[in-house]
């Protein structure tokens, strides 16, 4: 029953991705209703500028949602915080249902993005705090898979349902998300942070096969408590140390009295910035000497993977896919092609969920990036030379989408859920997801200029080069985290440093704390 409960909570945590997927693709079949001169949905047709905002405002809202998510889920909890972040999406669809002018609809789209974008932050955090290592990868990949499922459901709704029915379907999905979140149990790690150890023990037993008195559950709870406690140093001191500084240093290291020093706890942002800024090594911030450099490497590894993932061109290919499908298969309806596109993306994400905890993270992202490089190179060549029928290019696009999503498109979000310690998980996720939204915005803005300067085929060659770079860097940088606990992952990520320097730095910090040196 323990794993079943974990899967249920993973589904509830990731369900917001369905809402965001549906929200994002909704304009693809709705804008023509808004811009039509004979529209009956609005009092006046939307202008070209307003229609462009309908598509782009959710991304801007997502940037805001990403920034506030950490504060909300730290204050209200993972469960109630996630429920609160569904409310802007509900309000979005209600406003759209009862609006007949452009401005309220644009405001509603922005609000929907706030709730939808927050999912990429709270889902990995929630999953990392309650899932076992053996299924953590599958659960964390659910965000990408369910986003694609939301897009597919939206395309199918646009194909078969009326404007009003589509809105009510989306409202029904929001209610389903709230119901799922209402029946799951709070994160044990969050309850520990609230100093509610008994409830944390019950929650952990709920997510594991065992009772509150079982040895395995108690041991895991003990490990969680250790993650939340600051490191402790034992330092020898002499009560009569009043000699000069050099003599005092020697006496501190050779006397018999032992003092336990617990350093003051730093904020998550300070811990992350200090580790990545190098002050752990240099001593610029002595309190940060108690923080592992694993957080720095984790941040750089996941940040690099997410950056290259965006720059491999999925957003740009989605923009160009509609035109290409029309050229390749003019006899097929646009609704069918869009649904097929989303179905292939869903298939790729589903493969990750099935094999991520069997094949491992590295092999998926490396093989996926290599295949993407081949697809992008082939697509650029086909469009430049025209040696093959147009439908071949359409097939290559579908193959590219599958290859991208089964590894390079989803594994970085798995890593986001498992490589950080609990102290920096929230702030690191927030910063990295904000970076992803910004990169998507930049790529969409730059892509038209790429097409005009080098042609579409030239842009695809650039994406192929990025995929090659991702293949190489993933082989070098990404560690294998399959089946490892958070503690084991930190040991894998921790750089090899000079042991004596590390000991000296720790002793120096403790001595400062004990003697209150200026």
Short mmCIF file of C-alpha atoms in Angstrom, two decimals:
data_model
loop_
_atom_site.label_atom_id
_atom_site.label_comp_id
_atom_site.label_asym_id
_atom_site.label_seq_id
_atom_site.Cartn_x
_atom_site.Cartn_y
_atom_site.Cartn_z
CA UNK A 1 0.00 0.00 0.00
CA UNK A 2 2.92 2.33 0.63
CA UNK A 3 3.90 2.65 -3.04
CA UNK A 4 0.27 3.01 -4.05
CA UNK A 5 -0.02 6.00 -1.71
CA UNK A 6 3.16 7.46 -3.18
CA UNK A 7 1.81 7.10 -6.73
CA UNK A 8 -1.47 8.75 -5.67
CA UNK A 9 0.36 11.69 -4.09
CA UNK A 10 2.68 11.94 -7.10
CA UNK A 11 -0.37 12.11 -9.37
CA UNK A 12 -1.96 14.78 -7.18
CA UNK A 13 1.26 16.83 -7.09
CA UNK A 14 1.73 16.66 -10.87
CA UNK A 15 -1.94 17.08 -11.82
CA UNK A 16 -1.48 20.84 -12.16
CA UNK A 17 0.64 20.08 -15.24
CA UNK A 18 -2.52 18.84 -16.99
CA UNK A 19 -4.15 22.18 -16.24
CA UNK A 20 -1.15 24.11 -17.58
CA UNK A 21 -0.92 21.97 -20.72
CA UNK A 22 -4.58 22.57 -21.49
CA UNK A 23 -4.26 26.28 -20.71
CA UNK A 24 -1.28 26.75 -23.02
CA UNK A 25 -2.70 25.10 -26.15
CA UNK A 26 -6.25 26.48 -25.76
CA UNK A 27 -5.52 29.55 -27.98
CA UNK A 28 -4.49 27.32 -30.91
CA UNK A 29 -8.13 26.60 -31.72
CA UNK A 30 -9.80 29.57 -29.95
CA UNK A 31 -8.02 32.65 -31.33
CA UNK A 32 -9.74 32.38 -34.69
CA UNK A 33 -13.06 32.69 -32.84
CA UNK A 34 -11.84 35.84 -31.09
CA UNK A 35 -10.35 37.54 -34.16
CA UNK A 36 -13.19 36.77 -36.56
CA UNK A 37 -14.97 39.97 -37.60
CA UNK A 38 -18.31 38.21 -37.12
CA UNK A 39 -17.47 36.86 -33.65
CA UNK A 40 -20.34 36.57 -31.20
CA UNK A 41 -18.13 35.70 -28.23
CA UNK A 42 -16.79 39.25 -27.79
CA UNK A 43 -18.30 42.68 -28.20
CA UNK A 44 -15.46 43.52 -30.62
CA UNK A 45 -12.89 41.30 -32.37
CA UNK A 46 -9.44 41.08 -30.83
CA UNK A 47 -6.62 43.00 -32.46
CA UNK A 48 -3.46 41.24 -33.61
CA UNK A 49 -1.60 42.52 -30.55
CA UNK A 50 -4.31 41.31 -28.16
CA UNK A 51 -4.41 37.89 -29.78
CA UNK A 52 -0.64 37.55 -29.38
CA UNK A 53 -1.00 38.35 -25.66
CA UNK A 54 -3.57 35.58 -25.28
CA UNK A 55 -0.81 33.10 -26.08
CA UNK A 56 2.10 34.74 -24.27
CA UNK A 57 0.58 36.02 -21.01
CA UNK A 58 0.47 32.59 -19.30
CA UNK A 59 4.26 32.43 -19.60
CA UNK A 60 4.61 35.79 -17.88
CA UNK A 61 2.13 34.68 -15.22
CA UNK A 62 4.13 31.49 -14.78
CA UNK A 63 7.24 33.53 -13.97
CA UNK A 64 5.33 35.26 -11.17
CA UNK A 65 3.83 31.98 -9.96
CA UNK A 66 7.26 30.38 -9.85
CA UNK A 67 8.58 33.21 -7.69
CA UNK A 68 5.84 33.02 -5.05
CA UNK A 69 5.39 29.26 -4.88
CA UNK A 70 8.21 28.64 -2.41
CA UNK A 71 6.78 31.14 0.07
CA UNK A 72 3.27 29.68 -0.20
CA UNK A 73 4.18 26.01 0.21
CA UNK A 74 6.58 26.78 3.05
CA UNK A 75 3.89 28.70 4.93
CA UNK A 76 0.79 26.61 4.18
CA UNK A 77 2.44 23.25 3.52
CA UNK A 78 2.93 21.19 0.38
CA UNK A 79 -0.65 19.94 0.32
CA UNK A 80 -2.63 23.09 1.19
CA UNK A 81 -0.16 25.30 -0.68
CA UNK A 82 -0.70 23.28 -3.86
CA UNK A 83 -4.47 23.57 -3.41
CA UNK A 84 -4.21 27.35 -3.09
CA UNK A 85 -2.18 27.50 -6.31
CA UNK A 86 -5.01 25.77 -8.21
CA UNK A 87 -7.40 28.61 -7.36
CA UNK A 88 -5.97 31.15 -9.89
CA UNK A 89 -6.61 28.63 -12.68
CA UNK A 90 -10.21 28.15 -11.55
CA UNK A 91 -10.70 31.91 -11.45
CA UNK A 92 -9.14 32.16 -14.92
CA UNK A 93 -11.74 29.89 -16.52
CA UNK A 94 -14.63 31.49 -14.63
CA UNK A 95 -13.62 34.94 -15.89
CA UNK A 96 -13.29 33.65 -19.46
CA UNK A 97 -16.73 32.02 -19.28
CA UNK A 98 -18.49 35.22 -18.23
CA UNK A 99 -16.42 37.78 -20.18
CA UNK A 100 -17.31 39.35 -23.48
CA UNK A 101 -14.39 41.78 -23.88
CA UNK A 102 -10.66 41.35 -24.43
CA UNK A 103 -9.17 42.90 -21.26
CA UNK A 104 -10.77 40.51 -18.71
CA UNK A 105 -9.74 37.53 -20.86
CA UNK A 106 -6.14 38.75 -21.00
CA UNK A 107 -6.11 39.24 -17.21
CA UNK A 108 -7.56 35.75 -16.79
CA UNK A 109 -4.84 34.21 -18.98
CA UNK A 110 -2.16 35.86 -16.86
CA UNK A 111 -3.80 34.56 -13.67
CA UNK A 112 -3.99 31.06 -15.10
CA UNK A 113 -0.29 31.14 -15.83
CA UNK A 114 0.44 32.00 -12.18
CA UNK A 115 -1.17 28.77 -11.00
CA UNK A 116 0.02 26.61 -13.88
CA UNK A 117 3.66 27.66 -13.70
CA UNK A 118 3.78 27.01 -9.96
CA UNK A 119 3.36 23.28 -10.62
CA UNK A 120 6.92 22.97 -11.93
CA UNK A 121 8.13 24.13 -8.50
CA UNK A 122 5.93 22.43 -5.94
CA UNK A 123 5.57 19.05 -7.68
CA UNK A 124 9.32 18.15 -7.57
CA UNK A 125 9.56 19.37 -3.96
CA UNK A 126 6.52 17.38 -2.80
CA UNK A 127 7.70 14.25 -4.60
CA UNK A 128 11.29 14.48 -3.35
CA UNK A 129 10.08 14.70 0.26
CA UNK A 130 7.77 11.67 0.28
CA UNK A 131 8.89 9.24 -2.47
CA UNK A 132 11.20 6.25 -2.09
CA UNK A 133 14.34 6.28 -4.28
CA UNK A 134 13.12 3.20 -6.17
CA UNK A 135 10.15 5.04 -7.74
CA UNK A 136 11.19 8.68 -7.36
CA UNK A 137 12.26 8.99 -11.01
CA UNK A 138 8.97 7.69 -12.35
CA UNK A 139 6.95 10.03 -10.15
CA UNK A 140 9.09 13.07 -10.93
CA UNK A 141 8.76 12.49 -14.68
CA UNK A 142 4.99 12.73 -14.27
CA UNK A 143 5.08 16.51 -14.64
CA UNK A 144 6.19 16.30 -18.28
CA UNK A 145 3.88 13.37 -19.12
CA UNK A 146 0.81 14.99 -17.58
CA UNK A 147 1.58 18.31 -19.29
CA UNK A 148 1.49 16.47 -22.63
CA UNK A 149 -1.71 14.70 -21.57
CA UNK A 150 -3.29 18.08 -20.79
CA UNK A 151 -2.29 19.36 -24.23
CA UNK A 152 -3.74 16.24 -25.88
CA UNK A 153 -7.04 16.55 -23.96
CA UNK A 154 -7.25 20.22 -24.94
CA UNK A 155 -6.64 19.50 -28.62
CA UNK A 156 -9.31 16.79 -28.56
CA UNK A 157 -11.72 19.16 -26.78
CA UNK A 158 -11.12 21.79 -29.44
CA UNK A 159 -11.80 19.19 -32.10
CA UNK A 160 -15.09 17.82 -30.74
CA UNK A 161 -16.55 20.23 -28.16
CA UNK A 162 -18.08 23.71 -28.26
CA UNK A 163 -16.43 26.83 -26.82
CA UNK A 164 -18.54 26.77 -23.63
CA UNK A 165 -18.13 23.03 -23.07
CA UNK A 166 -14.34 23.33 -23.29
CA UNK A 167 -14.32 25.88 -20.46
CA UNK A 168 -16.41 23.61 -18.24
CA UNK A 169 -14.17 20.64 -19.01
CA UNK A 170 -11.20 22.68 -17.79
CA UNK A 171 -13.09 23.72 -14.66
CA UNK A 172 -13.89 20.06 -14.02
CA UNK A 173 -10.18 19.22 -14.28
CA UNK A 174 -9.42 21.93 -11.70
CA UNK A 175 -11.98 20.44 -9.32
CA UNK A 176 -10.44 17.00 -9.86
CA UNK A 177 -7.04 18.44 -8.92
CA UNK A 178 -8.45 19.86 -5.69
CA UNK A 179 -10.13 16.56 -4.81
CA UNK A 180 -6.91 14.61 -5.38
CA UNK A 181 -4.89 17.01 -3.23
CA UNK A 182 -7.52 16.91 -0.47
CA UNK A 183 -7.20 13.13 0.02
CA UNK A 184 -3.41 12.83 0.10
CA UNK A 185 -1.17 13.16 3.17
CA UNK A 186 1.20 16.04 3.91
CA UNK A 187 4.93 15.68 3.28
CA UNK A 188 6.74 14.09 6.28
CA UNK A 189 9.69 16.42 5.77
CA UNK A 190 7.48 19.51 5.95
CA UNK A 191 5.87 18.24 9.16
CA UNK A 192 9.31 17.74 10.66
CA UNK A 193 10.21 21.32 9.78
CA UNK A 194 7.10 22.39 11.68
CA UNK A 195 8.44 20.41 14.69
CA UNK A 196 5.44 18.08 14.49
CA UNK A 197 7.34 14.82 14.85
CA UNK A 198 4.37 12.61 15.68
CA UNK A 199 2.43 13.68 12.58
CA UNK A 200 5.60 13.31 10.50
CA UNK A 201 5.96 9.74 11.79
CA UNK A 202 2.35 8.95 10.87
CA UNK A 203 2.80 10.49 7.41
CA UNK A 204 5.99 8.53 6.77
CA UNK A 205 4.33 5.28 7.86
CA UNK A 206 1.45 6.11 5.50
CA UNK A 207 3.91 6.37 2.59
CA UNK A 208 5.85 3.22 3.55
CA UNK A 209 4.89 -0.37 4.09
CA UNK A 210 5.02 -0.38 7.87
CA UNK A 211 3.57 1.00 11.08
CA UNK A 212 4.67 3.96 13.18
CA UNK A 213 6.62 1.52 15.35
CA UNK A 214 8.41 -0.37 12.58
CA UNK A 215 12.19 -0.24 12.56
CA UNK A 216 12.51 0.86 8.91
CA UNK A 217 10.10 3.78 9.36
CA UNK A 218 11.81 4.96 12.55
CA UNK A 219 15.24 4.73 10.92
CA UNK A 220 14.11 6.76 7.90
CA UNK A 221 12.54 9.38 10.17
CA UNK A 222 15.85 9.59 12.03
CA UNK A 223 17.68 10.20 8.75
CA UNK A 224 15.20 12.94 7.83
CA UNK A 225 15.80 14.62 11.20
CA UNK A 226 19.54 14.49 10.61
CA UNK A 227 19.07 16.28 7.27
CA UNK A 228 17.33 19.14 9.07
CA UNK A 229 19.87 19.48 11.87
CA UNK A 230 22.88 21.75 11.31
CA UNK A 231 26.29 20.04 11.37
CA UNK A 232 27.97 19.72 14.77
CA UNK A 233 31.68 20.11 15.41
CA UNK A 234 33.61 18.96 18.51
CA UNK A 235 36.35 21.45 19.39
CA UNK A 236 38.92 21.25 22.19
CA UNK A 237 39.41 24.50 24.13
CA UNK A 238 41.26 25.77 27.20
CA UNK A 239 39.39 27.90 29.67
CA UNK A 240 42.55 29.86 30.56
CA UNK A 241 43.43 30.74 26.98
CA UNK A 242 44.56 34.35 27.33
CA UNK A 243 47.95 34.19 25.68
CA UNK A 244 48.79 35.55 22.28
CA UNK A 245 46.84 34.37 19.27
CA UNK A 246 49.39 31.80 18.10
CA UNK A 247 49.67 30.17 21.53
CA UNK A 248 45.92 30.19 21.92
CA UNK A 249 45.44 28.36 18.63
CA UNK A 250 47.82 25.60 19.75
CA UNK A 251 46.18 25.28 23.16
CA UNK A 252 42.73 24.98 21.60
CA UNK A 253 43.83 21.95 19.61
CA UNK A 254 45.60 20.17 22.49
CA UNK A 255 43.46 20.61 25.60
CA UNK A 256 41.05 18.08 27.02
CA UNK A 257 37.81 20.04 27.34
CA UNK A 258 35.40 19.36 24.48
CA UNK A 259 32.78 21.87 23.40
CA UNK A 260 29.93 21.08 21.03
CA UNK A 261 29.33 23.93 18.62
CA UNK A 262 26.18 24.23 16.53
CA UNK A 263 26.58 26.99 13.95
CA UNK A 264 23.75 29.44 13.39
CA UNK A 265 21.39 28.29 10.66
CA UNK A 266 21.70 30.17 7.37
CA UNK A 267 18.84 30.89 5.00
CA UNK A 268 18.34 28.62 2.00
CA UNK A 269 19.38 31.39 -0.40
CA UNK A 270 22.57 32.10 1.56
CA UNK A 271 23.45 28.42 1.63
CA UNK A 272 22.97 28.05 -2.12
CA UNK A 273 24.71 31.28 -3.10
CA UNK A 274 27.57 30.68 -0.68
CA UNK A 275 28.21 27.19 -2.03
CA UNK A 276 28.09 28.33 -5.66
CA UNK A 277 30.12 31.46 -4.89
CA UNK A 278 33.00 29.41 -3.54
CA UNK A 279 33.02 30.83 -0.01
CA UNK A 280 32.95 27.30 1.41
CA UNK A 281 36.39 26.84 -0.02
CA UNK A 282 37.77 30.31 0.63
CA UNK A 283 36.34 30.99 4.05
CA UNK A 284 34.79 34.29 2.93
CA UNK A 285 31.68 33.28 4.81
CA UNK A 286 32.68 31.10 7.74
CA UNK A 287 29.19 29.96 8.56
CA UNK A 288 28.91 28.50 5.05
CA UNK A 289 31.82 26.17 5.83
CA UNK A 290 29.21 23.85 7.32
CA UNK A 291 27.43 23.59 3.93
CA UNK A 292 28.22 20.89 1.39
CA UNK A 293 29.52 21.88 -2.03
CA UNK A 294 27.19 19.22 -3.42
CA UNK A 295 24.47 21.90 -3.66
CA UNK A 296 26.67 23.95 -5.96
CA UNK A 297 27.39 21.08 -8.32
CA UNK A 298 23.73 20.00 -8.28
CA UNK A 299 22.68 23.54 -9.23
CA UNK A 300 25.18 23.70 -12.08
CA UNK A 301 24.34 20.22 -13.39
CA UNK A 302 20.57 20.75 -13.42
CA UNK A 303 20.89 24.34 -14.65
CA UNK A 304 23.04 23.24 -17.58
CA UNK A 305 20.67 20.39 -18.44
CA UNK A 306 17.61 22.67 -18.39
CA UNK A 307 19.35 25.39 -20.42
CA UNK A 308 20.43 23.01 -23.17
CA UNK A 309 17.03 21.32 -23.10
CA UNK A 310 15.32 24.60 -23.99
CA UNK A 311 17.95 25.52 -26.58
CA UNK A 312 17.43 22.19 -28.38
CA UNK A 313 14.44 23.90 -29.98
CA UNK A 314 11.27 22.12 -28.89
CA UNK A 315 9.37 25.40 -28.50
CA UNK A 316 10.53 26.59 -31.93
CA UNK A 317 9.63 23.28 -33.56
CA UNK A 318 6.17 23.48 -32.04
CA UNK A 319 5.77 26.95 -33.56
CA UNK A 320 6.83 25.73 -37.01
CA UNK A 321 5.08 22.34 -36.84
CA UNK A 322 1.67 23.69 -37.82
CA UNK A 323 2.94 25.12 -41.09
CA UNK A 324 5.01 22.05 -41.85
CA UNK A 325 2.12 19.66 -41.22
CA UNK A 326 -0.06 21.69 -43.57
CA UNK A 327 2.61 21.36 -46.26
CA UNK A 328 3.16 17.67 -45.61
CA UNK A 329 -0.43 16.52 -45.20
CA UNK A 330 -2.84 19.12 -46.63
CA UNK A 331 -5.68 16.59 -46.72
CA UNK A 332 -5.57 16.02 -42.95
CA UNK A 333 -7.35 18.35 -40.55
CA UNK A 334 -5.35 20.67 -38.36
CA UNK A 335 -7.08 19.20 -35.29
CA UNK A 336 -5.90 15.70 -36.19
CA UNK A 337 -2.30 16.83 -36.72
CA UNK A 338 -2.26 18.74 -33.44
CA UNK A 339 -3.65 15.76 -31.54
CA UNK A 340 -1.08 13.47 -33.17
CA UNK A 341 1.68 15.89 -32.20
CA UNK A 342 0.58 15.91 -28.53
CA UNK A 343 0.12 12.12 -28.55
CA UNK A 344 3.72 11.57 -29.64
CA UNK A 345 4.96 13.94 -26.91
CA UNK A 346 2.88 12.04 -24.36
CA UNK A 347 4.32 8.73 -25.55
CA UNK A 348 7.85 10.03 -25.08
CA UNK A 349 7.13 11.27 -21.55
CA UNK A 350 5.41 7.99 -20.67
CA UNK A 351 8.49 6.01 -21.70
CA UNK A 352 10.53 8.03 -19.21
CA UNK A 353 8.07 7.25 -16.44
CA UNK A 354 8.31 3.53 -17.19
CA UNK A 355 12.07 3.14 -17.59
CA UNK A 356 13.61 6.02 -15.60
CA UNK A 357 14.05 3.87 -12.49
CA UNK A 358 15.29 0.88 -14.50
CA UNK A 359 17.54 2.26 -17.23
CA UNK A 360 18.83 5.20 -15.19
CA UNK A 361 18.99 8.96 -15.78
CA UNK A 362 22.29 9.29 -17.66
CA UNK A 363 21.58 6.77 -20.39
CA UNK A 364 18.19 8.33 -21.13
CA UNK A 365 19.39 11.92 -21.46
CA UNK A 366 22.55 10.97 -23.41
CA UNK A 367 20.76 8.71 -25.91
CA UNK A 368 17.87 11.17 -26.24
CA UNK A 369 20.21 14.10 -26.99
CA UNK A 370 22.13 12.08 -29.57
CA UNK A 371 18.92 11.08 -31.35
CA UNK A 372 17.66 14.67 -31.26
CA UNK A 373 20.90 15.79 -32.91
CA UNK A 374 20.34 13.28 -35.71
CA UNK A 375 16.69 14.32 -36.18
CA UNK A 376 17.46 18.04 -36.22
CA UNK A 377 20.35 17.55 -38.64
CA UNK A 378 18.19 15.39 -40.91
CA UNK A 379 15.30 17.85 -40.75
CA UNK A 380 17.57 20.77 -41.65
CA UNK A 381 19.00 18.81 -44.60
CA UNK A 382 15.56 17.74 -45.85
CA UNK A 383 14.20 21.28 -45.73
CA UNK A 384 17.30 22.75 -47.36
CA UNK A 385 17.62 20.21 -50.17
CA UNK A 386 14.00 19.14 -50.73
CA UNK A 387 15.20 15.68 -51.76
CA UNK A 388 12.31 13.89 -50.06
CA UNK A 389 8.52 14.32 -50.06
CA UNK A 390 7.13 16.76 -47.49
CA UNK A 391 5.54 13.97 -45.44
CA UNK A 392 9.03 12.66 -44.62
CA UNK A 393 9.81 15.94 -42.86
CA UNK A 394 6.56 15.61 -40.91
CA UNK A 395 7.54 12.10 -39.80
CA UNK A 396 10.98 13.34 -38.74
CA UNK A 397 9.34 16.03 -36.60
CA UNK A 398 7.24 13.39 -34.84
CA UNK A 399 10.31 11.21 -34.27
CA UNK A 400 12.16 14.24 -32.92
CA UNK A 401 9.34 14.98 -30.46
CA UNK A 402 9.38 11.40 -29.16
CA UNK A 403 13.17 11.29 -28.83
CA UNK A 404 13.27 14.66 -27.09
CA UNK A 405 10.60 13.86 -24.53
CA UNK A 406 11.78 10.42 -23.45
CA UNK A 407 15.06 11.78 -22.11
CA UNK A 408 16.36 15.30 -22.66
CA UNK A 409 12.92 16.85 -22.18
CA UNK A 410 11.96 15.06 -18.97
CA UNK A 411 15.07 13.81 -17.12
CA UNK A 412 16.17 17.32 -16.01
CA UNK A 413 12.91 17.59 -14.06
CA UNK A 414 13.61 14.22 -12.46
CA UNK A 415 17.02 15.53 -11.38
CA UNK A 416 15.38 18.71 -10.11
CA UNK A 417 13.34 16.58 -7.71
CA UNK A 418 16.18 14.50 -6.30
CA UNK A 419 19.64 16.11 -6.33
CA UNK A 420 19.14 18.95 -3.82
CA UNK A 421 19.16 18.79 -0.04
CA UNK A 422 15.99 19.80 1.76
CA UNK A 423 17.62 23.08 2.86
CA UNK A 424 18.00 24.41 -0.69
CA UNK A 425 15.40 22.38 -2.63
CA UNK A 426 12.78 25.14 -2.66
CA UNK A 427 14.99 28.08 -3.59
CA UNK A 428 16.98 26.09 -6.17
CA UNK A 429 13.80 24.84 -7.87
CA UNK A 430 12.35 28.34 -7.95
CA UNK A 431 15.46 29.90 -9.52
CA UNK A 432 15.89 27.16 -12.12
CA UNK A 433 12.24 27.10 -13.19
CA UNK A 434 12.25 30.90 -13.49
CA UNK A 435 15.30 30.49 -15.74
CA UNK A 436 13.43 27.97 -17.91
CA UNK A 437 10.49 30.33 -18.42
CA UNK A 438 12.85 33.18 -19.31
CA UNK A 439 14.76 31.02 -21.82
CA UNK A 440 11.51 29.91 -23.46
CA UNK A 441 10.44 33.52 -23.81
CA UNK A 442 13.83 34.49 -25.31
CA UNK A 443 13.89 31.57 -27.75
CA UNK A 444 10.39 32.32 -29.02
CA UNK A 445 11.37 35.97 -29.50
CA UNK A 446 14.66 35.16 -31.26
CA UNK A 447 13.45 32.34 -33.51
CA UNK A 448 11.88 34.62 -36.18
CA UNK A 449 15.21 36.44 -36.53
CA UNK A 450 17.02 33.09 -36.82
CA UNK A 451 14.68 32.12 -39.65
CA UNK A 452 15.24 35.39 -41.51
CA UNK A 453 19.04 35.31 -41.11
CA UNK A 454 19.81 31.65 -41.80
CA UNK A 455 16.56 30.07 -42.91
CA UNK A 456 14.56 27.47 -41.03
CA UNK A 457 17.04 24.77 -42.01
CA UNK A 458 19.89 26.84 -40.54
CA UNK A 459 18.01 27.19 -37.24
CA UNK A 460 17.55 23.42 -37.14
CA UNK A 461 21.30 22.95 -37.70
CA UNK A 462 21.89 25.19 -34.67
CA UNK A 463 19.51 23.06 -32.59
CA UNK A 464 21.39 19.95 -33.77
CA UNK A 465 24.67 21.45 -32.55
CA UNK A 466 23.14 22.22 -29.17
CA UNK A 467 21.93 18.62 -28.95
CA UNK A 468 25.47 17.38 -29.66
CA UNK A 469 26.77 19.66 -26.90
CA UNK A 470 24.12 18.31 -24.54
CA UNK A 471 25.16 14.74 -25.36
CA UNK A 472 28.78 15.46 -24.49
CA UNK A 473 28.11 17.54 -21.38
CA UNK A 474 25.56 15.06 -20.07
CA UNK A 475 28.12 12.28 -20.39
CA UNK A 476 30.64 14.37 -18.45
CA UNK A 477 28.47 16.10 -15.86
CA UNK A 478 25.28 14.20 -15.06
CA UNK A 479 25.71 11.64 -12.26
CA UNK A 480 23.67 8.47 -12.09
CA UNK A 481 21.13 8.90 -9.28
CA UNK A 482 18.93 5.86 -9.93
CA UNK A 483 17.91 4.21 -6.68
CA UNK A 484 20.10 6.43 -4.47
CA UNK A 485 18.94 8.13 -1.30
CA UNK A 486 19.37 11.87 -0.96
CA UNK A 487 22.37 11.37 1.30
CA UNK A 488 24.03 9.05 -1.24
CA UNK A 489 23.34 11.55 -4.04
CA UNK A 490 25.06 14.29 -2.03
CA UNK A 491 28.10 12.03 -1.62
CA UNK A 492 28.19 11.43 -5.38
CA UNK A 493 27.90 15.15 -6.11
CA UNK A 494 30.38 16.34 -3.48
CA UNK A 495 33.65 17.43 -5.13
CA UNK A 496 36.93 15.97 -4.01
CA UNK A 497 38.67 18.59 -1.88
CA UNK A 498 41.79 18.56 0.23
CA UNK A 499 40.83 16.84 3.48
CA UNK A 500 43.21 18.77 5.71
CA UNK A 501 42.03 22.13 4.39
CA UNK A 502 38.46 21.09 5.11
CA UNK A 503 39.35 20.08 8.67
CA UNK A 504 41.27 23.32 9.25
CA UNK A 505 38.37 25.39 7.94
CA UNK A 506 35.91 23.62 10.26
CA UNK A 507 38.16 24.03 13.28
CA UNK A 508 38.64 27.71 12.55
CA UNK A 509 34.90 28.28 12.35
CA UNK A 510 34.26 26.44 15.61
CA UNK A 511 37.02 28.32 17.40
CA UNK A 512 35.58 31.63 16.29
CA UNK A 513 32.16 30.59 17.58
CA UNK A 514 33.51 29.42 20.97
CA UNK A 515 35.78 32.36 21.72
CA UNK A 516 33.59 34.97 20.01
CA UNK A 517 36.52 36.45 18.15
CA UNK A 518 35.79 39.72 16.36
#
